[in-house]
CSV table of C-alpha atoms in Angstrom, one decimal:
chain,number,residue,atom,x,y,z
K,25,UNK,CA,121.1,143.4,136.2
K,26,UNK,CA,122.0,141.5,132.5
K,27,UNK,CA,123.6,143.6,130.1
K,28,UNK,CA,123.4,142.3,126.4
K,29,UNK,CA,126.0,143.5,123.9
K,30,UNK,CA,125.2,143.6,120.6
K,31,UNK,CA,128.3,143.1,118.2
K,32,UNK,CA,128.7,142.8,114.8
K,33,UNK,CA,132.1,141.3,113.7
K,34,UNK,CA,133.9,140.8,110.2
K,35,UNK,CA,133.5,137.5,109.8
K,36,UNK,CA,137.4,136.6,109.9
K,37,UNK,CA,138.7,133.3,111.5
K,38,UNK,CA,139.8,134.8,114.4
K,39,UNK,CA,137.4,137.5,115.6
K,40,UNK,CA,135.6,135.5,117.9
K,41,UNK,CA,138.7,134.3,119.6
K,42,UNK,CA,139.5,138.2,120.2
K,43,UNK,CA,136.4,138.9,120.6
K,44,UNK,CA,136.2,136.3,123.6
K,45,UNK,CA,140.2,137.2,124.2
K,46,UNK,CA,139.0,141.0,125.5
K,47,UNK,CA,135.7,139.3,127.7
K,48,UNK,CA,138.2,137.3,129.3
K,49,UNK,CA,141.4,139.5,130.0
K,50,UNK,CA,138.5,141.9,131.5
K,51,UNK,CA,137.0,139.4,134.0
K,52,UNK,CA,133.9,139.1,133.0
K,53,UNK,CA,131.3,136.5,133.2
K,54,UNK,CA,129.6,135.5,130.2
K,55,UNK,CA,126.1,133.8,131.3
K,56,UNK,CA,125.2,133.3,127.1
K,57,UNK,CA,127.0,133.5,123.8
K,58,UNK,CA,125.2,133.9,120.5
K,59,UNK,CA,126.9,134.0,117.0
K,60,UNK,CA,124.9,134.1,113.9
K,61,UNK,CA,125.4,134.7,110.1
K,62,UNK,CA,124.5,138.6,109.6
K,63,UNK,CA,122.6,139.1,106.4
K,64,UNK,CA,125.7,139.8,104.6
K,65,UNK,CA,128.0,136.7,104.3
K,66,UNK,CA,131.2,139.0,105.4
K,67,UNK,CA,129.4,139.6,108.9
K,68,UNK,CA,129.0,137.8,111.9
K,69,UNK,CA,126.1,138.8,114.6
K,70,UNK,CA,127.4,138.2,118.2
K,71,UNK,CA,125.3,138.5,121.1
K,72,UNK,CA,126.7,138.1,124.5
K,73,UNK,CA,125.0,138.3,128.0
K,74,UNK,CA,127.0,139.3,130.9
K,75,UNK,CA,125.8,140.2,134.5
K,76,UNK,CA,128.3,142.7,135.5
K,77,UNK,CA,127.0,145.9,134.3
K,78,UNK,CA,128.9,148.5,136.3
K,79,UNK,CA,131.8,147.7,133.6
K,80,UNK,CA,129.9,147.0,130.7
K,81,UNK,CA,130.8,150.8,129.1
K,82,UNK,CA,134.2,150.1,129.5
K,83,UNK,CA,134.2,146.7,128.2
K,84,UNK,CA,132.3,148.4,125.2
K,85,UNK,CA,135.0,150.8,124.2
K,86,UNK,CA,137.2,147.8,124.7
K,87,UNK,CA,135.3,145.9,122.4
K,88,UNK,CA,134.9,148.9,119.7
K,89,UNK,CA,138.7,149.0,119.2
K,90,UNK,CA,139.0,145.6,118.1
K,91,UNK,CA,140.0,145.3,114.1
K,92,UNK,CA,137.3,143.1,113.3
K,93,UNK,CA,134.7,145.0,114.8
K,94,UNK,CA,132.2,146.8,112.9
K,95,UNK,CA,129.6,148.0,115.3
K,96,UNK,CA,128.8,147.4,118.9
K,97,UNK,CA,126.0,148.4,121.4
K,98,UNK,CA,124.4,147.5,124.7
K,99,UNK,CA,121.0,146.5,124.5
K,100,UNK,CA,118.1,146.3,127.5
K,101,UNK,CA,118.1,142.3,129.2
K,102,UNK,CA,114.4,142.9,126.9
K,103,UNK,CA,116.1,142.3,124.3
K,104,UNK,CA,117.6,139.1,124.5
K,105,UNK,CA,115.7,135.5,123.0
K,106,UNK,CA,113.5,133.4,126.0
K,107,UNK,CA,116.0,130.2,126.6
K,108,UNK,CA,114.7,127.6,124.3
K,109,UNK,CA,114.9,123.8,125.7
K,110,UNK,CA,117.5,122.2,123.3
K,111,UNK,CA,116.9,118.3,122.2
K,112,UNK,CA,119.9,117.5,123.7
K,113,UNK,CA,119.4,119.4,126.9
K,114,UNK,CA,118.1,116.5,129.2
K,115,UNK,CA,120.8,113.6,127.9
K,116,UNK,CA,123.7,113.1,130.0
K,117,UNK,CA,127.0,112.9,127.7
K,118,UNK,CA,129.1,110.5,128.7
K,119,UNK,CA,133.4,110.4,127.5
């Protein structure tokens, strides 16, 4: 089952790399990523999807600790925005 956690971040240069630092020293999968402008410019809304939810409580408490953390909460897989088709979606990128 998808757990969604539901983070709001001090919008700092380098909260999302810590913030993504903790996901990854912890193991876990992240199947989506959402970052959006909170309705205070200081804020940052951070929604991340992951499917290992035996672990999510602990990577919650993990997650409050962090200095650039304001709030943070698991939300039901109800929660989350249907997958929109992006323009870009069906191109093949080419280097």
């Amino acid at each position: 089952m998808k757990q969604v956690l539901s983070i709001l971040l001090k919008n700092q240069p380098d909260a999302l790399v810590r913030l993504i630092g903790v996901v990854y020293r912890r193991g876990f999968a992240v199947e989506s990523l959402s970052v959006t402008p909170a309705q205070e410019p200081a804020y940052a809304c951070v929604q991340a999807v992951i499917n290992d939810c035996s672990a999510s409580t602990q990577l919650l408490h993990q997650v409050r600790k962090l200095v650039p953390v304001v709030s943070a909460d698991i939300l039901s897989a109800d929660a989350v925005l249907p997958k929109t088709s992006l323009p870009f979606s069906s191109r093949h990128l080419t280097t």
